[in-house]
Amino acid sequence: MGINFGFDLPEDVVYAPQSDLSGIFEEEPVSLRTFFQDKKFLNAEWYLSPEQERVVQGIERVLYPETFQLMGDEFGGYWDETRDIPVKNLFAVEWGKGGGKDETIRVAAQRIAYLLLCMKSPQEYFSLPRDASIHLLNIAYNAPQAHRAFFEPLAKRVRASSWFNDRAHAVQNQIQYDKNILAISGHS
């Protein structure tokens, strides 16, 4: 079993995060444990293993590093405890059959969508045009595998969540989230 936490962000990446979270978020994001177990969100009856939790915590780092520092300062709690998890842009998760890879990545995909939906405008935050779509893409070896093993359970979980139910609609091989965020099931 191994985890490759990828590469650090290049130092020449230009970004300008806001210094006030009230300009970034319209809703304070809950902790990973609350997101996973609360009936409003994923309503899971079990929790991630420590290794799975570590992977999701790494993958959820999709915002600028300075934003996570501000979240730790202003929101405290979970965000303060996890403020120093580095931002990476590549993850490779290698576990044996039945190790929970698909489930871990489904949780991470929903967590990323959730964090983006908590924002006032993810497009503005990332300096994208207002009408730009943000795509969350799952790639599998073939189309049936992509749909059956990953996307179908993800879509069911989105439909079952009262928080996501008002903010997302699963159709065919995609989930259309509010704020022009789109999860797509693809294959190579």
PDB file of C-alpha atoms in Angstrom:
ATOM      1  CA  MET A   1       0.000   0.000   0.000  1.00  0.00           C
ATOM      2  CA  GLY A   2       1.417   3.379  -0.918  1.00  0.00           C
ATOM      3  CA  ILE A   3       0.473   6.989  -1.424  1.00  0.00           C
ATOM      4  CA  ASN A   4       2.302   9.417  -3.646  1.00  0.00           C
ATOM      5  CA  PHE A   5       1.447  12.944  -2.576  1.00  0.00           C
ATOM      6  CA  GLY A   6       2.619  14.371  -5.869  1.00  0.00           C
ATOM      7  CA  PHE A   7       4.434  17.595  -6.505  1.00  0.00           C
ATOM      8  CA  ASP A   8       4.501  20.969  -4.801  1.00  0.00           C
ATOM      9  CA  LEU A   9       2.939  23.899  -6.615  1.00  0.00           C
ATOM     10  CA  PRO A  10       5.504  25.660  -8.794  1.00  0.00           C
ATOM     11  CA  GLU A  11       6.783  28.840  -7.200  1.00  0.00           C
ATOM     12  CA  ASP A  12       6.113  30.866 -10.356  1.00  0.00           C
ATOM     13  CA  VAL A  13       2.349  30.228 -10.243  1.00  0.00           C
ATOM     14  CA  VAL A  14       0.618  33.608 -10.058  1.00  0.00           C
ATOM     15  CA  TYR A  15      -2.379  33.835  -7.784  1.00  0.00           C
ATOM     16  CA  ALA A  16      -3.955  36.477  -5.626  1.00  0.00           C
ATOM     17  CA  PRO A  17      -6.105  34.993  -2.875  1.00  0.00           C
ATOM     18  CA  GLN A  18      -8.285  37.372  -0.924  1.00  0.00           C
ATOM     19  CA  SER A  19      -7.230  38.161   2.614  1.00  0.00           C
ATOM     20  CA  ASP A  20     -10.756  38.128   4.041  1.00  0.00           C
ATOM     21  CA  LEU A  21     -12.729  34.890   4.123  1.00  0.00           C
ATOM     22  CA  SER A  22     -16.052  36.735   4.038  1.00  0.00           C
ATOM     23  CA  GLY A  23     -15.175  37.676   0.465  1.00  0.00           C
ATOM     24  CA  ILE A  24     -14.443  34.033  -0.400  1.00  0.00           C
ATOM     25  CA  PHE A  25     -17.050  31.909   1.391  1.00  0.00           C
ATOM     26  CA  GLU A  26     -20.806  32.257   1.652  1.00  0.00           C
ATOM     27  CA  GLU A  27     -20.927  29.255   3.983  1.00  0.00           C
ATOM     28  CA  GLU A  28     -18.252  28.049   6.403  1.00  0.00           C
ATOM     29  CA  PRO A  29     -17.141  24.564   5.322  1.00  0.00           C
ATOM     30  CA  VAL A  30     -17.610  21.852   7.960  1.00  0.00           C
ATOM     31  CA  SER A  31     -14.871  19.471   9.079  1.00  0.00           C
ATOM     32  CA  LEU A  32     -14.204  16.311   7.096  1.00  0.00           C
ATOM     33  CA  ARG A  33     -15.653  14.124   9.865  1.00  0.00           C
ATOM     34  CA  THR A  34     -18.864  16.198   9.990  1.00  0.00           C
ATOM     35  CA  PHE A  35     -19.069  16.143   6.193  1.00  0.00           C
ATOM     36  CA  PHE A  36     -18.663  12.379   6.153  1.00  0.00           C
ATOM     37  CA  GLN A  37     -20.974  11.380   9.011  1.00  0.00           C
ATOM     38  CA  ASP A  38     -23.648  14.088   9.355  1.00  0.00           C
ATOM     39  CA  LYS A  39     -26.986  13.110   7.823  1.00  0.00           C
ATOM     40  CA  LYS A  40     -27.151  16.471   6.062  1.00  0.00           C
ATOM     41  CA  PHE A  41     -24.065  15.581   4.022  1.00  0.00           C
ATOM     42  CA  LEU A  42     -22.839  12.015   3.312  1.00  0.00           C
ATOM     43  CA  ASN A  43     -24.566  10.323   6.280  1.00  0.00           C
ATOM     44  CA  ALA A  44     -22.019   7.489   6.395  1.00  0.00           C
ATOM     45  CA  GLU A  45     -22.397   4.893   9.128  1.00  0.00           C
ATOM     46  CA  TRP A  46     -18.659   4.215   9.156  1.00  0.00           C
ATOM     47  CA  TYR A  47     -15.580   6.418   8.966  1.00  0.00           C
ATOM     48  CA  LEU A  48     -12.501   6.485   6.813  1.00  0.00           C
ATOM     49  CA  SER A  49      -9.398   4.618   7.954  1.00  0.00           C
ATOM     50  CA  PRO A  50      -6.549   6.900   9.064  1.00  0.00           C
ATOM     51  CA  GLU A  51      -4.838   6.332   5.699  1.00  0.00           C
ATOM     52  CA  GLN A  52      -8.014   7.108   3.737  1.00  0.00           C
ATOM     53  CA  GLU A  53      -8.626  10.206   5.850  1.00  0.00           C
ATOM     54  CA  ARG A  54      -5.087  11.405   5.159  1.00  0.00           C
ATOM     55  CA  VAL A  55      -5.613  10.970   1.414  1.00  0.00           C
ATOM     56  CA  VAL A  56      -8.908  12.905   1.425  1.00  0.00           C
ATOM     57  CA  GLN A  57      -7.364  15.654   3.555  1.00  0.00           C
ATOM     58  CA  GLY A  58      -4.573  15.971   1.006  1.00  0.00           C
ATOM     59  CA  ILE A  59      -6.901  15.942  -1.981  1.00  0.00           C
ATOM     60  CA  GLU A  60      -9.258  18.522  -0.442  1.00  0.00           C
ATOM     61  CA  ARG A  61      -6.410  21.049  -0.618  1.00  0.00           C
ATOM     62  CA  VAL A  62      -7.649  22.605  -3.858  1.00  0.00           C
ATOM     63  CA  LEU A  63      -7.552  26.207  -2.622  1.00  0.00           C
ATOM     64  CA  TYR A  64      -4.542  28.484  -2.354  1.00  0.00           C
ATOM     65  CA  PRO A  65      -2.270  27.718   0.636  1.00  0.00           C
ATOM     66  CA  GLU A  66      -2.889  31.176   2.122  1.00  0.00           C
ATOM     67  CA  THR A  67      -6.615  30.473   2.185  1.00  0.00           C
ATOM     68  CA  PHE A  68      -6.102  27.403   4.378  1.00  0.00           C
ATOM     69  CA  GLN A  69      -4.008  29.515   6.754  1.00  0.00           C
ATOM     70  CA  LEU A  70      -6.842  32.074   6.955  1.00  0.00           C
ATOM     71  CA  MET A  71      -9.379  29.282   7.476  1.00  0.00           C
ATOM     72  CA  GLY A  72      -7.293  28.030  10.398  1.00  0.00           C
ATOM     73  CA  ASP A  73      -7.127  31.538  11.879  1.00  0.00           C
ATOM     74  CA  GLU A  74     -10.791  32.477  11.359  1.00  0.00           C
ATOM     75  CA  PHE A  75     -12.682  29.176  11.483  1.00  0.00           C
ATOM     76  CA  GLY A  76     -10.404  27.328  13.901  1.00  0.00           C
ATOM     77  CA  GLY A  77     -11.113  23.706  14.821  1.00  0.00           C
ATOM     78  CA  TYR A  78     -10.551  21.293  11.946  1.00  0.00           C
ATOM     79  CA  TRP A  79      -9.122  24.002   9.710  1.00  0.00           C
ATOM     80  CA  ASP A  80      -6.587  25.014  12.362  1.00  0.00           C
ATOM     81  CA  GLU A  81      -5.626  21.362  12.986  1.00  0.00           C
ATOM     82  CA  THR A  82      -5.073  20.715   9.269  1.00  0.00           C
ATOM     83  CA  ARG A  83      -3.662  24.091   8.181  1.00  0.00           C
ATOM     84  CA  ASP A  84      -0.179  22.744   7.487  1.00  0.00           C
ATOM     85  CA  ILE A  85      -1.172  19.949   5.103  1.00  0.00           C
ATOM     86  CA  PRO A  86       0.643  20.909   1.900  1.00  0.00           C
ATOM     87  CA  VAL A  87      -1.149  21.715  -1.342  1.00  0.00           C
ATOM     88  CA  LYS A  88      -0.286  19.169  -4.060  1.00  0.00           C
ATOM     89  CA  ASN A  89      -1.439  18.870  -7.631  1.00  0.00           C
ATOM     90  CA  LEU A  90      -0.972  15.144  -8.227  1.00  0.00           C
ATOM     91  CA  PHE A  91      -2.040  12.118  -6.206  1.00  0.00           C
ATOM     92  CA  ALA A  92      -1.509   8.436  -6.903  1.00  0.00           C
ATOM     93  CA  VAL A  93      -3.302   6.067  -4.547  1.00  0.00           C
ATOM     94  CA  GLU A  94      -2.154   2.456  -4.690  1.00  0.00           C
ATOM     95  CA  TRP A  95      -3.967  -0.035  -2.489  1.00  0.00           C
ATOM     96  CA  GLY A  96      -4.817  -3.649  -3.126  1.00  0.00           C
ATOM     97  CA  LYS A  97      -8.171  -4.940  -4.333  1.00  0.00           C
ATOM     98  CA  GLY A  98     -10.845  -4.123  -1.765  1.00  0.00           C
ATOM     99  CA  GLY A  99      -8.650  -1.490  -0.109  1.00  0.00           C
ATOM    100  CA  GLY A 100     -11.207   1.298  -0.538  1.00  0.00           C
ATOM    101  CA  LYS A 101      -9.678   3.311  -3.379  1.00  0.00           C
ATOM    102  CA  ASP A 102     -12.965   4.031  -5.159  1.00  0.00           C
ATOM    103  CA  GLU A 103     -14.750   4.963  -1.948  1.00  0.00           C
ATOM    104  CA  THR A 104     -11.906   7.234  -0.841  1.00  0.00           C
ATOM    105  CA  ILE A 105     -11.814   9.041  -4.182  1.00  0.00           C
ATOM    106  CA  ARG A 106     -15.636   9.372  -4.256  1.00  0.00           C
ATOM    107  CA  VAL A 107     -15.485  11.050  -0.829  1.00  0.00           C
ATOM    108  CA  ALA A 108     -12.665  13.306  -2.057  1.00  0.00           C
ATOM    109  CA  ALA A 109     -14.595  14.219  -5.218  1.00  0.00           C
ATOM    110  CA  GLN A 110     -17.664  15.145  -3.194  1.00  0.00           C
ATOM    111  CA  ARG A 111     -15.522  17.033  -0.702  1.00  0.00           C
ATOM    112  CA  ILE A 112     -13.978  19.149  -3.477  1.00  0.00           C
ATOM    113  CA  ALA A 113     -17.411  19.885  -4.963  1.00  0.00           C
ATOM    114  CA  TYR A 114     -18.636  20.798  -1.467  1.00  0.00           C
ATOM    115  CA  LEU A 115     -15.753  23.205  -0.810  1.00  0.00           C
ATOM    116  CA  LEU A 116     -16.288  24.902  -4.169  1.00  0.00           C
ATOM    117  CA  LEU A 117     -20.028  25.193  -3.526  1.00  0.00           C
ATOM    118  CA  CYS A 118     -19.350  26.823  -0.142  1.00  0.00           C
ATOM    119  CA  MET A 119     -17.563  29.632  -1.965  1.00  0.00           C
ATOM    120  CA  LYS A 120     -19.252  32.795  -3.179  1.00  0.00           C
ATOM    121  CA  SER A 121     -17.714  32.391  -6.632  1.00  0.00           C
ATOM    122  CA  PRO A 122     -15.117  29.690  -7.262  1.00  0.00           C
ATOM    123  CA  GLN A 123     -14.527  31.194 -10.702  1.00  0.00           C
ATOM    124  CA  GLU A 124     -13.667  34.595  -9.239  1.00  0.00           C
ATOM    125  CA  TYR A 125     -11.464  32.976  -6.600  1.00  0.00           C
ATOM    126  CA  PHE A 126      -9.431  31.189  -9.277  1.00  0.00           C
ATOM    127  CA  SER A 127      -9.425  34.254 -11.599  1.00  0.00           C
ATOM    128  CA  LEU A 128     -11.580  32.506 -14.198  1.00  0.00           C
ATOM    129  CA  PRO A 129     -14.256  34.168 -16.323  1.00  0.00           C
ATOM    130  CA  ARG A 130     -17.606  34.261 -14.489  1.00  0.00           C
ATOM    131  CA  ASP A 131     -19.208  31.920 -17.020  1.00  0.00           C
ATOM    132  CA  ALA A 132     -16.339  29.387 -16.998  1.00  0.00           C
ATOM    133  CA  SER A 133     -17.142  25.826 -16.002  1.00  0.00           C
ATOM    134  CA  ILE A 134     -15.058  24.040 -13.414  1.00  0.00           C
ATOM    135  CA  HIS A 135     -14.771  20.355 -14.298  1.00  0.00           C
ATOM    136  CA  LEU A 136     -14.170  17.538 -11.835  1.00  0.00           C
ATOM    137  CA  LEU A 137     -13.127  14.578 -13.936  1.00  0.00           C
ATOM    138  CA  ASN A 138     -12.918  10.893 -13.029  1.00  0.00           C
ATOM    139  CA  ILE A 139     -11.028   8.719 -15.499  1.00  0.00           C
ATOM    140  CA  ALA A 140     -11.341   4.938 -15.573  1.00  0.00           C
ATOM    141  CA  TYR A 141      -9.962   2.252 -17.867  1.00  0.00           C
ATOM    142  CA  ASN A 142     -13.238   1.892 -19.783  1.00  0.00           C
ATOM    143  CA  ALA A 143     -16.710   3.474 -19.849  1.00  0.00           C
ATOM    144  CA  PRO A 144     -18.601   0.689 -18.014  1.00  0.00           C
ATOM    145  CA  GLN A 145     -16.007   0.664 -15.239  1.00  0.00           C
ATOM    146  CA  ALA A 146     -16.122   4.465 -14.952  1.00  0.00           C
ATOM    147  CA  HIS A 147     -19.883   4.440 -14.666  1.00  0.00           C
ATOM    148  CA  ARG A 148     -20.495   1.325 -12.562  1.00  0.00           C
ATOM    149  CA  ALA A 149     -17.586   1.447 -10.132  1.00  0.00           C
ATOM    150  CA  PHE A 150     -17.294   5.164  -9.570  1.00  0.00           C
ATOM    151  CA  PHE A 151     -19.902   7.447 -11.026  1.00  0.00           C
ATOM    152  CA  GLU A 152     -23.121   5.577 -10.247  1.00  0.00           C
ATOM    153  CA  PRO A 153     -22.372   5.296  -6.486  1.00  0.00           C
ATOM    154  CA  LEU A 154     -21.275   8.954  -6.471  1.00  0.00           C
ATOM    155  CA  ALA A 155     -24.512  10.081  -8.150  1.00  0.00           C
ATOM    156  CA  LYS A 156     -26.579   8.022  -5.664  1.00  0.00           C
ATOM    157  CA  ARG A 157     -24.810   9.654  -2.751  1.00  0.00           C
ATOM    158  CA  VAL A 158     -25.378  13.122  -4.207  1.00  0.00           C
ATOM    159  CA  ARG A 159     -29.095  12.374  -4.650  1.00  0.00           C
ATOM    160  CA  ALA A 160     -29.341  11.075  -1.065  1.00  0.00           C
ATOM    161  CA  SER A 161     -27.727  14.134   0.533  1.00  0.00           C
ATOM    162  CA  SER A 162     -30.069  16.902   1.626  1.00  0.00           C
ATOM    163  CA  TRP A 163     -27.234  19.424   1.302  1.00  0.00           C
ATOM    164  CA  PHE A 164     -26.324  18.389  -2.261  1.00  0.00           C
ATOM    165  CA  ASN A 165     -29.904  17.661  -3.310  1.00  0.00           C
ATOM    166  CA  ASP A 166     -30.667  21.372  -3.743  1.00  0.00           C
ATOM    167  CA  ARG A 167     -27.314  22.115  -5.380  1.00  0.00           C
ATOM    168  CA  ALA A 168     -26.699  19.238  -7.812  1.00  0.00           C
ATOM    169  CA  HIS A 169     -28.464  17.166 -10.450  1.00  0.00           C
ATOM    170  CA  ALA A 170     -27.098  13.857 -11.725  1.00  0.00           C
ATOM    171  CA  VAL A 171     -27.839  13.231 -15.395  1.00  0.00           C
ATOM    172  CA  GLN A 172     -26.338  10.466 -17.558  1.00  0.00           C
ATOM    173  CA  ASN A 173     -22.555  10.513 -17.004  1.00  0.00           C
ATOM    174  CA  GLN A 174     -22.290  13.843 -15.229  1.00  0.00           C
ATOM    175  CA  ILE A 175     -23.352  15.720 -12.141  1.00  0.00           C
ATOM    176  CA  GLN A 176     -24.301  19.322 -12.729  1.00  0.00           C
ATOM    177  CA  TYR A 177     -23.577  21.288  -9.577  1.00  0.00           C
ATOM    178  CA  ASP A 178     -24.599  24.866  -8.967  1.00  0.00           C
ATOM    179  CA  LYS A 179     -22.022  27.586  -9.657  1.00  0.00           C
ATOM    180  CA  ASN A 180     -21.172  26.040 -13.012  1.00  0.00           C
ATOM    181  CA  ILE A 181     -19.296  23.068 -11.536  1.00  0.00           C
ATOM    182  CA  LEU A 182     -19.531  19.821 -13.471  1.00  0.00           C
ATOM    183  CA  ALA A 183     -18.426  16.315 -12.434  1.00  0.00           C
ATOM    184  CA  ILE A 184     -17.795  14.127 -15.443  1.00  0.00           C
ATOM    185  CA  SER A 185     -17.251  10.381 -15.647  1.00  0.00           C
ATOM    186  CA  GLY A 186     -14.744   9.595 -18.371  1.00  0.00           C
ATOM    187  CA  HIS A 187     -12.548   6.803 -19.599  1.00  0.00           C
ATOM    188  CA  SER A 188      -9.284   6.433 -21.442  1.00  0.00           C
TER     189      SER A 188
END
